[in-house]
Amino acid sequence: MNINLIELLVCISKIIDMINPRLNLHHVRTAFIAWHLARESQFTPAQCRKTLLAALLHDIGGLNEESRLLPLSYYDNELNNHAAVGAELLASVPLLNPLSPIVRYHHTHWDNGKGAIVNGEKVPKESHVIYLADRLDVLIALYRTSDITSVKDEISNIIVGGEHLLYKPEYIDAFRKVSNGEHFWQSIT
């Protein structure tokens, strides 16, 4: 039997998101956004794939509705228990173990470079890309409208306003490039 890992994780992420209608396709959209940001940031194909896979499972540690809905505020805190729980879950599965550190730190703020290391451990760059993609999807959900292009400038300004403090500047540059076209916005709604 041949199993496509990406298709399997997309299926699992859709199941995870069934916990609440507000989460519908959150993981899939976050993965789509993160993959585009990683590619624009010149990640290697292997790093882009890891970013995509980790983004599909980034909230897997949210084992109940409360822990899943808590991070749906744009201004979250970095102490999201679901990230640590998710990292432990992934660490216990040999095939998914390499995604564990990415998921563990996917709510880490850049904080002018201080977010590059947490508790003496280097934060994977994929984590920072997923954080930006995750926050972008949260904003898209908050501004849910039939015409996302009517609010894209407002959403973009909020994201860009987080440069240096929340997000690494090079990933904001990537965001500016990928979000410049209408196609990007139409693809994520």
Coordinates of C-alpha atoms in Angstrom, one line a residue:
M1 CA 0.0 0.0 0.0
N2 CA 1.3 3.5 -0.9
I3 CA 0.3 6.3 1.4
N4 CA 0.8 10.0 0.5
L5 CA 1.9 11.7 3.7
I6 CA 0.7 15.1 2.7
E7 CA -2.8 13.8 1.8
L8 CA -2.9 11.9 5.1
L9 CA -2.0 14.9 7.1
V10 CA -4.5 17.1 5.3
C11 CA -7.2 14.5 6.3
I12 CA -6.0 14.5 9.9
S13 CA -5.9 18.3 10.0
K14 CA -9.5 18.5 8.7
I15 CA -10.6 16.1 11.5
I16 CA -8.8 18.2 14.1
D17 CA -10.6 21.3 12.8
M18 CA -14.0 19.7 13.2
I19 CA -13.9 20.5 16.9
N20 CA -15.5 23.9 16.1
P21 CA -16.9 25.5 13.0
R22 CA -14.6 28.6 13.6
L23 CA -11.7 26.3 12.9
N24 CA -12.9 25.0 9.6
L25 CA -9.8 24.4 7.4
H26 CA -7.6 26.4 9.7
H27 CA -4.7 24.0 9.4
V28 CA -5.0 23.7 5.6
R29 CA -5.0 27.5 5.1
T30 CA -2.1 27.9 7.5
A31 CA -0.1 25.3 5.7
F32 CA -0.9 26.9 2.3
I33 CA 0.2 30.3 3.6
A34 CA 3.3 28.9 5.4
W35 CA 4.4 27.0 2.3
H36 CA 4.2 30.2 0.2
L37 CA 6.1 32.2 2.8
A38 CA 8.8 29.5 3.1
R39 CA 9.2 29.3 -0.7
E40 CA 9.4 33.1 -1.0
S41 CA 12.0 33.1 1.9
Q42 CA 14.3 30.8 -0.2
F43 CA 13.8 27.8 2.1
T44 CA 15.2 24.6 0.5
P45 CA 12.6 22.2 -1.0
A46 CA 13.1 20.0 2.1
Q47 CA 12.5 22.9 4.5
C48 CA 9.4 24.0 2.5
R49 CA 8.1 20.4 2.9
K50 CA 8.8 20.3 6.6
T51 CA 7.1 23.7 7.0
L52 CA 4.0 22.4 5.1
L53 CA 3.8 19.2 7.1
A54 CA 4.3 20.9 10.5
A55 CA 1.7 23.6 9.6
L56 CA -0.8 20.9 8.8
L57 CA -0.4 19.6 12.4
H58 CA 0.6 22.7 14.3
D59 CA -2.4 22.7 16.7
I60 CA -2.6 18.9 17.2
G61 CA -1.9 19.4 20.9
G62 CA -5.2 21.2 21.3
L63 CA -7.0 18.3 22.8
N64 CA -10.2 20.1 23.7
E65 CA -12.3 22.9 22.3
E66 CA -11.0 25.5 24.9
S67 CA -7.3 24.9 24.1
R68 CA -8.1 25.1 20.4
L69 CA -10.1 28.3 20.6
L70 CA -7.7 30.1 23.0
P71 CA -5.2 31.0 20.3
L72 CA -7.9 32.4 18.0
S73 CA -7.2 35.9 19.3
Y74 CA -4.6 37.7 17.1
Y75 CA -2.6 38.8 20.2
D76 CA -2.0 35.5 21.7
N77 CA 0.6 34.7 24.4
E78 CA 3.6 32.5 23.8
L79 CA 2.7 30.1 26.6
N80 CA 0.2 28.0 24.6
N81 CA 0.2 24.6 26.2
H82 CA -1.2 23.0 23.0
A83 CA 2.2 23.7 21.3
A84 CA 4.1 21.7 24.0
V85 CA 1.5 18.9 24.0
G86 CA 1.6 18.7 20.2
A87 CA 5.3 18.6 20.2
E88 CA 5.3 15.7 22.6
L89 CA 2.6 13.8 20.6
L90 CA 4.7 14.2 17.4
A91 CA 7.9 13.3 19.2
S92 CA 6.3 9.9 20.0
V93 CA 5.7 9.1 16.3
P94 CA 9.0 8.3 14.5
L95 CA 7.8 9.5 11.1
L96 CA 6.6 12.8 12.6
N97 CA 9.4 13.3 15.2
P98 CA 11.3 15.8 13.0
L99 CA 8.2 18.1 13.1
S100 CA 8.2 18.2 16.9
P101 CA 10.5 21.2 17.6
I102 CA 8.7 23.2 14.9
V103 CA 5.3 22.6 16.5
R104 CA 6.7 23.3 20.0
Y105 CA 7.8 26.8 19.1
H106 CA 5.1 27.8 16.6
H107 CA 3.8 30.6 18.9
T108 CA 7.2 32.1 19.5
H109 CA 7.4 35.8 18.9
W110 CA 10.5 37.1 17.1
D111 CA 11.0 39.9 19.7
N112 CA 13.8 41.7 17.7
G113 CA 15.8 38.4 17.5
K114 CA 15.4 37.2 21.0
G115 CA 12.9 34.6 19.8
A116 CA 15.6 32.9 17.8
I117 CA 16.5 31.0 21.0
V118 CA 14.2 29.9 23.8
N119 CA 15.5 28.2 27.0
G120 CA 18.9 27.7 25.3
E121 CA 17.3 25.9 22.4
K122 CA 17.4 27.2 18.8
V123 CA 13.9 27.9 17.5
P124 CA 13.5 26.4 14.0
K125 CA 12.9 29.0 11.3
E126 CA 9.9 27.0 10.2
S127 CA 8.3 27.8 13.6
H128 CA 8.5 31.5 12.9
V129 CA 7.0 31.1 9.4
I130 CA 4.1 29.0 10.8
Y131 CA 3.5 31.6 13.5
L132 CA 3.1 34.3 10.9
A133 CA 0.9 32.1 8.7
D134 CA -1.2 31.1 11.8
R135 CA -1.7 34.7 12.9
L136 CA -2.7 35.6 9.3
D137 CA -5.3 32.9 9.2
V138 CA -6.6 34.0 12.5
L139 CA -7.1 37.5 11.1
I140 CA -8.7 36.1 8.0
A141 CA -11.2 34.2 10.2
L142 CA -11.9 37.4 12.3
Y143 CA -12.5 39.4 9.2
R144 CA -14.5 36.7 7.5
T145 CA -16.2 38.2 4.5
S146 CA -17.4 37.0 1.1
D147 CA -14.9 39.4 -0.5
I148 CA -11.6 39.1 1.4
T149 CA -9.9 41.5 -1.0
S150 CA -12.0 44.3 0.5
V151 CA -10.2 43.9 3.9
K152 CA -6.8 42.6 2.6
D153 CA -5.1 46.0 3.1
E154 CA -6.3 46.2 6.7
I155 CA -5.2 42.6 7.4
S156 CA -1.8 43.3 5.7
N157 CA -1.3 46.4 7.8
I158 CA -1.8 44.5 11.0
I159 CA 0.6 41.8 10.0
V160 CA 3.3 44.2 8.8
G161 CA 2.8 46.2 12.0
G162 CA 4.1 43.1 13.9
E163 CA 7.5 43.3 12.1
H164 CA 10.5 42.9 14.5
L165 CA 8.3 42.3 17.6
L166 CA 6.1 39.4 16.4
Y167 CA 7.7 38.4 13.1
K168 CA 11.2 38.2 11.6
P169 CA 11.6 41.0 9.1
E170 CA 12.6 38.6 6.2
Y171 CA 9.3 36.8 6.6
I172 CA 7.4 40.0 6.5
D173 CA 9.2 40.8 3.3
A174 CA 8.1 37.4 2.0
F175 CA 4.5 38.2 3.1
R176 CA 4.6 41.5 1.2
K177 CA 5.6 39.7 -1.9
V178 CA 3.2 36.8 -1.8
S179 CA 0.2 38.9 -0.6
N180 CA 0.7 41.5 -3.3
G181 CA -1.4 39.6 -5.8
E182 CA -5.2 39.1 -5.7
H183 CA -4.7 35.4 -6.5
F184 CA -3.1 34.8 -3.1
W185 CA -6.1 36.3 -1.2
Q186 CA -8.7 34.5 -3.4
S187 CA -6.8 31.2 -2.9
I188 CA -7.1 31.3 0.9
T189 CA -10.8 32.0 1.2

